[in-house]
CSV table of C-alpha atoms in Angstrom, one decimal:
chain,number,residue,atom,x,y,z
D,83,UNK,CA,8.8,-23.9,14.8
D,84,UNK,CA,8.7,-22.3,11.7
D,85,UNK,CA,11.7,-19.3,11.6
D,86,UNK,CA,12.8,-16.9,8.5
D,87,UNK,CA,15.9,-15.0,9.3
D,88,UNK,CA,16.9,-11.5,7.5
D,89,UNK,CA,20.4,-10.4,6.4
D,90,UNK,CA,22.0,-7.9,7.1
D,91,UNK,CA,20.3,-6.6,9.9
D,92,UNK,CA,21.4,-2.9,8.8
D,93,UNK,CA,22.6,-1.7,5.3
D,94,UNK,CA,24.1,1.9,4.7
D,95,UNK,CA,24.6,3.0,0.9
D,96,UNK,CA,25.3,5.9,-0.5
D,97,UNK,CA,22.2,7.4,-2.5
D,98,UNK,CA,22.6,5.5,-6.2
D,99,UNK,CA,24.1,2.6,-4.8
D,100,UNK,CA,22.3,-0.6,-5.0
D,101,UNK,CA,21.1,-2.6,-1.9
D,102,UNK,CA,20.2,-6.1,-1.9
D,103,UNK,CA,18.4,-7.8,1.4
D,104,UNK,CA,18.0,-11.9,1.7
D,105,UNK,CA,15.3,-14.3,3.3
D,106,UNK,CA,15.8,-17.2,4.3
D,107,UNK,CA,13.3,-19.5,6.1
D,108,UNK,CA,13.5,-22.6,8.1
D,109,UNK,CA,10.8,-24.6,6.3
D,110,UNK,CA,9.3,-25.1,2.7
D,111,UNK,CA,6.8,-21.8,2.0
D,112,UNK,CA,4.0,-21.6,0.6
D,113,UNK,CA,4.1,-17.7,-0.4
D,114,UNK,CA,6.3,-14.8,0.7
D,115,UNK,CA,5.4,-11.5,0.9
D,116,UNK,CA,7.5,-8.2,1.5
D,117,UNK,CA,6.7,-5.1,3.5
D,118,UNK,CA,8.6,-1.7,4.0
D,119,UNK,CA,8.0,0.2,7.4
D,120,UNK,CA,9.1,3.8,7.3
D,121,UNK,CA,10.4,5.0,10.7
D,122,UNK,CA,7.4,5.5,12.3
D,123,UNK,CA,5.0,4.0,10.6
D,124,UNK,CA,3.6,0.7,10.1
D,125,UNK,CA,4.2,-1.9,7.9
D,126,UNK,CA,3.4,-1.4,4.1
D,127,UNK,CA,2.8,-4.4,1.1
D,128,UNK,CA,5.2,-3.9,-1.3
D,129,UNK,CA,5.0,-7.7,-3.0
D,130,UNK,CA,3.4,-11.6,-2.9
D,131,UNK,CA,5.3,-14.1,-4.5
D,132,UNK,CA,4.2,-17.3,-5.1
D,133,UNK,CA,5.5,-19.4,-7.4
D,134,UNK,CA,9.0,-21.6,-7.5
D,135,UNK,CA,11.3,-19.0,-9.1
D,136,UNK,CA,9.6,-16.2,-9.7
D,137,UNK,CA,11.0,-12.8,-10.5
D,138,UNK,CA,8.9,-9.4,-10.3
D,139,UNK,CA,9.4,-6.4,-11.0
D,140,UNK,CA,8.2,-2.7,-9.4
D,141,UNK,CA,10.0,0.0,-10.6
D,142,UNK,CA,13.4,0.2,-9.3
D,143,UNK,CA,12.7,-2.8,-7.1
D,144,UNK,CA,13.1,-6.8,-8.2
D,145,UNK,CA,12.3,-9.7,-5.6
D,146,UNK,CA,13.2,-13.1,-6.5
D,147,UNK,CA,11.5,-16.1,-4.6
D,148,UNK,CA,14.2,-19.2,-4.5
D,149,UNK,CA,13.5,-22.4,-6.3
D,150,UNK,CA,13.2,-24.5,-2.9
D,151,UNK,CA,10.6,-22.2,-2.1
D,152,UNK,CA,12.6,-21.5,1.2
D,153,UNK,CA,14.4,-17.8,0.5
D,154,UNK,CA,13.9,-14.5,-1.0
D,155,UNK,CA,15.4,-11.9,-2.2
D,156,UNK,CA,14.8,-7.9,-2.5
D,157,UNK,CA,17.2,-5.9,-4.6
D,158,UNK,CA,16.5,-1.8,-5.2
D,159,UNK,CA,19.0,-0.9,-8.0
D,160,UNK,CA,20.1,3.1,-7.9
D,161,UNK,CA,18.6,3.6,-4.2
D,162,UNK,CA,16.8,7.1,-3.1
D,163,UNK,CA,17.0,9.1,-0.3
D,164,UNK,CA,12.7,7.8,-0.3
D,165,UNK,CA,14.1,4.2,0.0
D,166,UNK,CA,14.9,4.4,3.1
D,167,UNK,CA,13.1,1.7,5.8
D,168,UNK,CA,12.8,-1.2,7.3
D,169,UNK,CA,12.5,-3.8,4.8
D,170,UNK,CA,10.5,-7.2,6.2
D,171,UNK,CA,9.7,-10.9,4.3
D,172,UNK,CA,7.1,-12.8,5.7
D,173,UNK,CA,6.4,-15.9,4.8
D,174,UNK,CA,3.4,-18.6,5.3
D,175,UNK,CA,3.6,-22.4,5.7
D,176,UNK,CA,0.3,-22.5,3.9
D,177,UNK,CA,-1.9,-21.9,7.1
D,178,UNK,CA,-2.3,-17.9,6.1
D,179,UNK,CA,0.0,-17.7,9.2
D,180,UNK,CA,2.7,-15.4,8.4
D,181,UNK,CA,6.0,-15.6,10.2
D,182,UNK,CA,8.1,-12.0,9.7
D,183,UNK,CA,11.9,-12.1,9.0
D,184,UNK,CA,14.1,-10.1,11.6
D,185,UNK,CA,14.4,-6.6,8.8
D,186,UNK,CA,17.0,-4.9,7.0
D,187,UNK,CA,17.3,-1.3,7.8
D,188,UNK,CA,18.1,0.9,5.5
D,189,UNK,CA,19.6,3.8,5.8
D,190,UNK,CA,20.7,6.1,2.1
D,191,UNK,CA,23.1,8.7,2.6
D,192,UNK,CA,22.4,11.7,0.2
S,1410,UNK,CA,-12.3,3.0,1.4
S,1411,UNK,CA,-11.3,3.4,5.2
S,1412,UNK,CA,-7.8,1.4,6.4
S,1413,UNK,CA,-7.6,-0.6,9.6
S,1414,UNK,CA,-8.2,1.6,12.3
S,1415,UNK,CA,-6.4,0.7,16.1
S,1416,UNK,CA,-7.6,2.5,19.1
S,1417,UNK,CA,-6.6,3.4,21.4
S,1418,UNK,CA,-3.3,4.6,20.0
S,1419,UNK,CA,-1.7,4.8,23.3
S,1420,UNK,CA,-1.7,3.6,26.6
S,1421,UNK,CA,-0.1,3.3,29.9
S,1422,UNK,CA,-0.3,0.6,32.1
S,1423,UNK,CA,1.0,-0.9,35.7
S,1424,UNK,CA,2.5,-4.1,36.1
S,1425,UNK,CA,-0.7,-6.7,37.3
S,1426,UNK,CA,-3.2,-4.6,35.2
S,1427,UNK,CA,-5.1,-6.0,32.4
S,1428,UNK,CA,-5.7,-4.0,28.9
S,1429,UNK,CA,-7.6,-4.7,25.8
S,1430,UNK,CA,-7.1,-3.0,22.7
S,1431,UNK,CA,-9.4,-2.8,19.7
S,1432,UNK,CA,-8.7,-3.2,15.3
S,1433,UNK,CA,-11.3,-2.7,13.0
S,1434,UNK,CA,-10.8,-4.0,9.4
S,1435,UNK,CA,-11.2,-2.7,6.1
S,1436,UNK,CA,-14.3,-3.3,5.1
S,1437,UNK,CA,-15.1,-7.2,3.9
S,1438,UNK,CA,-11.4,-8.4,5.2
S,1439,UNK,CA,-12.5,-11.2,7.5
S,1440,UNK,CA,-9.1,-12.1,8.5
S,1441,UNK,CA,-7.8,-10.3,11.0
S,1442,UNK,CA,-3.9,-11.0,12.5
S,1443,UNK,CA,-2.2,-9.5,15.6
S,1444,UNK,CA,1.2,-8.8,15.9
S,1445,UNK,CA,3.6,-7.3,18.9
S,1446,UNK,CA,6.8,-5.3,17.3
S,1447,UNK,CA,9.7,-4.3,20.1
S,1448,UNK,CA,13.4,-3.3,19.0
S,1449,UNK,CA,14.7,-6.2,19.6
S,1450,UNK,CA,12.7,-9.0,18.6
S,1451,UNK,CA,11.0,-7.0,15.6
S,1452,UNK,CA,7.4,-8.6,14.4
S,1453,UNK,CA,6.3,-11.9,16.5
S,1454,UNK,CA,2.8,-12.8,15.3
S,1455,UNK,CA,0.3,-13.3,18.0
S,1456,UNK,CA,-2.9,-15.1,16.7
S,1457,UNK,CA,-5.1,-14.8,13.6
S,1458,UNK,CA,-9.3,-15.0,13.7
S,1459,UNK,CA,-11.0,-15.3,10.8
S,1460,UNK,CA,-14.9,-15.7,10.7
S,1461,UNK,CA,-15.0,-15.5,14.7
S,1462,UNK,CA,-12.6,-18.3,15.4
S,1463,UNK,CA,-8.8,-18.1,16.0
S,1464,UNK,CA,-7.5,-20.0,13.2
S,1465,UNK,CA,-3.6,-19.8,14.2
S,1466,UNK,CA,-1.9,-19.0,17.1
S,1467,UNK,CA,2.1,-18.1,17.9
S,1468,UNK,CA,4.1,-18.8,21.1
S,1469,UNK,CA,2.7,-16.4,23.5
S,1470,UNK,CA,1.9,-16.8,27.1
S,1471,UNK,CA,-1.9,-17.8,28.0
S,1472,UNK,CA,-2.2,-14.1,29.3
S,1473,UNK,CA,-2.4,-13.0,25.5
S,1474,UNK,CA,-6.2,-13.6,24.3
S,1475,UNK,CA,-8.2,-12.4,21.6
S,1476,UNK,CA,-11.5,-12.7,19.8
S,1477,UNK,CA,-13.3,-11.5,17.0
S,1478,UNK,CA,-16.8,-10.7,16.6
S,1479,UNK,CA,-19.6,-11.1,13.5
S,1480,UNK,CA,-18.3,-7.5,11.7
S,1481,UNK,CA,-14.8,-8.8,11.8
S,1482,UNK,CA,-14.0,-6.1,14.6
S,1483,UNK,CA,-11.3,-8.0,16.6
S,1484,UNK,CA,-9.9,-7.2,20.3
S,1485,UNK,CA,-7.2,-8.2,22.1
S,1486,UNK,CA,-6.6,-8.9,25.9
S,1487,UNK,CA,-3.3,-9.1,27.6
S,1488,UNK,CA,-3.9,-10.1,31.2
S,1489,UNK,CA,-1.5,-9.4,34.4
S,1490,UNK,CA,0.8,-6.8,33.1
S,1491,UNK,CA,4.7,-7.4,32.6
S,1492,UNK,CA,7.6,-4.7,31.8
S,1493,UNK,CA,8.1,-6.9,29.0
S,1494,UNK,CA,4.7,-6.0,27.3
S,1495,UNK,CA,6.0,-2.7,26.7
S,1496,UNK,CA,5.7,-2.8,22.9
S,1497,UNK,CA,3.6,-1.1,19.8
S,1498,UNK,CA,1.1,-4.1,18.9
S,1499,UNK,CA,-0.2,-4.2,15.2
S,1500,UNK,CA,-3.4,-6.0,13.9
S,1501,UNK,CA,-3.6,-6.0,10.1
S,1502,UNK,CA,-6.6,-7.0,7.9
S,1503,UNK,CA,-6.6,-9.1,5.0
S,1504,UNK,CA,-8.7,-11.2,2.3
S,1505,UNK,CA,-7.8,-14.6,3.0
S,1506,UNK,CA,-4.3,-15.4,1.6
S,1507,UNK,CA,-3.7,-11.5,0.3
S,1508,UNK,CA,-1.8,-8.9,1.2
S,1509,UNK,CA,-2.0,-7.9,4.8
S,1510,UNK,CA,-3.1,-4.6,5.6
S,1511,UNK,CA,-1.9,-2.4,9.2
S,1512,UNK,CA,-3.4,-0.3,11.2
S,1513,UNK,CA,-1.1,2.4,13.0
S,1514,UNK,CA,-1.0,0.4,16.0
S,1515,UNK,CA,-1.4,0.7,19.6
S,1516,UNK,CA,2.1,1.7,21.6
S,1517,UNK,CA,1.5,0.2,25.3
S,1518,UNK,CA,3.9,1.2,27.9
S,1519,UNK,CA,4.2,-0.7,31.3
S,1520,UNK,CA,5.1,1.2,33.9
């Protein structure tokens, strides 16, 4: 079956360091979204990507979706002490099934 | 506009026991997913209803049912208890193909 692995599993930066985590799935998506999940909290939408190569912008924030359609990338330049989470890719086959990558934790030392 | 709303928000359970817990969705979402989240295994998606029927379904045990009704409210049944259940089970709400949207969740605890 369908699987979409995260790495790293766990990230610690310094706050104003970048951090970068990567997607990857198993089989051809069809869209990929991204969540953030505070400690304690649920899962939050951060970003849908769609298309073959597509870049997008929030902020401080840029995701990337691969030209294979099959990884991902989230990159927060100059994180914040507010940055940190668990950081989560899931992405669908087409079937509005949406399989969730293992998380990045991140953790910003001040 | 009110967010997806889980109740009970906690629960404790015996082994052999069966429990059903209850998502409401944001008004005019009619898709409604589940999802169990443990430490070590982190989101595993559970089943998706939209319109009343279970359009997708991920690789749990028979014991895991659900079922949604005509206001989109969904439930979910877990039948004959394990330790293993032990987990904080999130339903989110969403228009078809858009961003999913979670409720706070249900933390069950097998004892």
């Amino acid at each position: 079956g369908q699987q979409v692995m995260q790495i790293p599993q766990y990230q610690h930066v310094q706050e104003g360091e970048d951090f970068t985590t990567y997607c990857n799935s198993s089989t051809t998506l069809s869209n990929i979204q991204w969540y953030k999940q505070r400690p304690g909290g649920h899962p939050v939408f951060l970003i849908q990507l769609v298309k073959s190569g597509e870049v997008k912008k929030q902020k401080r924030l840029t995701f990337q979706f691969g030209e294979a359609k099959k990884n991902s990338s989230l990159h927060i330049t100059a994180t914040q002490t507010t940055d940190v989470g668990t950081y989560f890719c899931a992405g669908s086959s087409g079937t509005y099934k949406y399989i969730f990558g293992t998380g990045t934790r991140l953790k910003v030392l001040a | 506009k009110a967010g997806v709303t889980q109740t009970p928000r906690y629960l404790i359970k015996t082994r052999g026991q069966q429990v059903t817990l209850s998502c409401s969705p944001i008004s005019g979402h009619r898709s409604v997913s589940w999802y169990q989240q443990t430490p070590g295994q982190g989101l595993q998606f559970l089943f998706e209803y939209f319109s009343e029927t279970q359009r997708n379904k991920g690789n749990f045990p028979g014991r895991f049912s659900g079922r949604q009704f005509s206001n989109s409210r969904s439930e979910m049944n877990v039948s004959t208890l394990e330790l293993g259940d032990s987990a904080l089970y999130l339903c989110a709400s969403s228009l078809e193909g858009g961003p999913q949207h979670f409720g706070d969740g249900t933390r069950l605890s097998i004892l």
